[in-house]
Amino acid sequence: MLNYKIVDPHNTYIEEGVVLGEGVIIFPNVSIVGRTVIGDNTIIDSNSMIKNSIIGEDNYISNSIIEDNNIIGDNNRIGPYAHIREDNVIGSDNHFGNSVEIKKSQIGDSNYFKHFSYIGDAIIGNNVNVGAGVVFANYNSKKNTKETSKVEDGASIGANSVIVAPVVIEKDSVVGAGTVVDKKVSSDSLILARRDNIYKEKYYSKNKKLPKFLKGDILLKKQRGEELSYEELDYVFNGYMNKEVADYQMSSLLMAICINGMSDEEVINLTDIFIKSGEVLNFDDVEGIKVDKHATGGIGDKATLIVTPIVASLGIPVIKISGRGLGYTGGTVDKLNSIPGMNLKLSKDEIRKQVEKVGLVICSQSDSLVPMDKVIYALRDVSGTANSIPLIAVSIMSKKIAMGADKILIDIEVGEGALIKTLDDAKELARLMVKIGGKYGKEVKTIISDMNTPRGYCIGNNLEVIEAMNVLQNKEHNKLSDLCVEIASHIVVMAKNISYSVARNEVLQVIRSGKAYNKFLEFVEAQGGDLSKLKIDSKRIDVKSDKDGIITNISALEIGKLSVMLGAGRLTKEDSIDYSAGIKLNKLTGEYIKANEILCSIYTKKDVDLEILRKIFTIE
Ligand code: URA
């Protein structure tokens, strides 16, 4: 009597006539019917069904169905969930993985069939690898026939390929994943019909069509002073980026915003849309509270050049993105670029390295950080919409948040020489910026400063760098140095969580000790600048007072205009700058001047009508 084992005879069905070999083990829920022979030592695991088939020795069959008329050799591993349909001849040592289906095929020895593949009407040699999801497409719909494909020894078919019968895949050839094979693959060759991926960034946002938001409707809505939803703002602003919305349409929306303003929710939503137009830097892994300082723009404002090295020399990392000057106001990028060799176009990696090494980095706006601001700012500048308070808040805060600092101090300059003309506007801007910062978990502090008279003695790029260096060397004590100490102290309070008076002492200490100045030198050198090459090569014209009296006003706006005439600033984006052009004041507001004493020195390479000087100084 043969020695086989049926683990649970009550839950196993073996039809009369089935032959079970020596050492066969049959687990519960198995059904074996018809003229079936199971060879020695084969294990049939639960839930399998076998019908009219001859199975060799030492096979392991799990949770699988083997239908009519199959002849299967020895030592195969079948399943789980394999479906061996009718009329297959299968050799030995094969592996049929999860959910493999086989029909009317001849299969040699030592082949692998990975999960979810279908092998129909195939002749497979030995040592063939059939990857997951491979389909033998054997049906010829034109002839309504089934065709045969052949795979020779050692061939390998990558996942998800389709073998369109009738084809031959010759010995030792390789079919790359995802290939549709519809002709012979010669021996020892590779067929790879895969295309490079087409990868389009922001594909959805660029292509989405929101037909219900007709552009005209959105413009009219804002013209009526109504609130725009996130989707409507997103649609128009991203539409402008994709050139679906024209300049004239965007300009009229900006003008409607200028006139009717925006709700806080609109401002917050638009900031988010701006930020998402580019990448957001993250310096969480850089030790310390990272700070940023920003000013809304003024005449002769070199405070960034002074404040940032002071703060960095106290061990507080400063990460700052700066802009070029436009109109009459100067920009930190131009001032720093006036130092020969200085590089402000830094990559993400360069920014990170510099913060880690020097603790102070200042870079210009790149195309990857808030590109929407660059585009909208340029349009605002030429469409009379630069002074909208909500748009200024969005523009500044989107850049500050994208740059990744933890705490931000914003100097809001107010007066005739600034973008913001009234104290009420300055206060409203401060409120909005603090609110936006809060949404992103950033502490924002604002100070409001005067911009009716220029900041310091110098206006013009090289001149301002030199003046900043003098303040950092503790050589000058005036309103400019006082303001810089105040701004730096506020930043130190935020970063170190200490009192204002302690912070102020620390600030004064690093100025006196030269640490702040040395940090400036280290920062300039690290960004490629060579201060030894900085020279004022414009001609100098001394302008003298024609009377005795007190200087009661120096008009920031008129000085701004003069500086542009001298070549120190630009009126259009394309204008070039003479870095050594500018104005050096000899006296400040409130000081007494004698007739014939030098009022200011003008540096320029141009012939300029100095009549404008009459409007600049009021002497009484
Ligand atoms: N500075 C900016 O960055 N944006 C503005 O809109 C105004 C000043």
XYZ file of C-alpha atoms in Angstrom, residues 62-67 70 72 77-90 95-107 112-124 130-138 146 161 163:
60
model
C -0.243 25.952 -3.697
C -3.721 27.467 -4.042
C -3.650 26.798 -7.784
C -5.832 25.353 -10.503
C -4.537 22.836 -13.011
C -7.071 22.078 -15.708
C -1.464 18.897 -18.659
C 4.010 18.489 -15.692
C 6.877 25.323 -7.777
C 3.408 26.371 -8.813
C 1.483 29.201 -7.205
C 0.059 30.562 -5.136
C -2.850 31.405 -7.418
C -1.362 29.996 -10.629
C -3.801 28.926 -13.302
C -2.463 26.134 -15.507
C -5.163 25.878 -18.145
C -5.516 23.055 -20.662
C -2.985 21.354 -22.932
C 0.378 22.366 -21.475
C 3.536 20.303 -21.426
C 5.792 21.588 -18.689
C 8.734 28.499 -10.952
C 5.275 29.899 -11.638
C 4.622 32.911 -9.378
C 1.447 34.593 -8.148
C -1.419 34.682 -10.593
C 0.492 33.336 -13.600
C -1.774 31.909 -16.311
C -0.607 29.357 -18.903
C -2.480 27.845 -21.804
C -1.538 25.524 -24.673
C 2.190 26.038 -24.144
C 5.300 23.891 -24.143
C 7.690 24.835 -21.410
C 10.908 31.655 -14.093
C 7.455 33.135 -14.668
C 6.904 36.152 -12.410
C 3.555 37.299 -11.125
C 0.668 38.433 -13.298
C 2.018 37.092 -16.575
C 0.023 35.298 -19.285
C 1.684 32.672 -21.448
C -0.540 31.382 -24.241
C 0.423 29.314 -27.311
C 4.097 29.685 -26.440
C 7.086 27.451 -26.851
C 9.546 28.286 -24.136
C 9.610 36.024 -17.941
C 9.114 39.217 -15.901
C 6.026 40.347 -14.047
C 3.081 41.411 -16.138
C 4.393 39.964 -19.432
C 1.637 39.058 -21.851
C 1.917 36.703 -24.803
C -0.631 38.271 -27.135
C -1.539 35.197 -29.149
C -4.272 31.902 -32.268
C 6.407 43.516 -22.149
C 4.992 39.472 -27.064
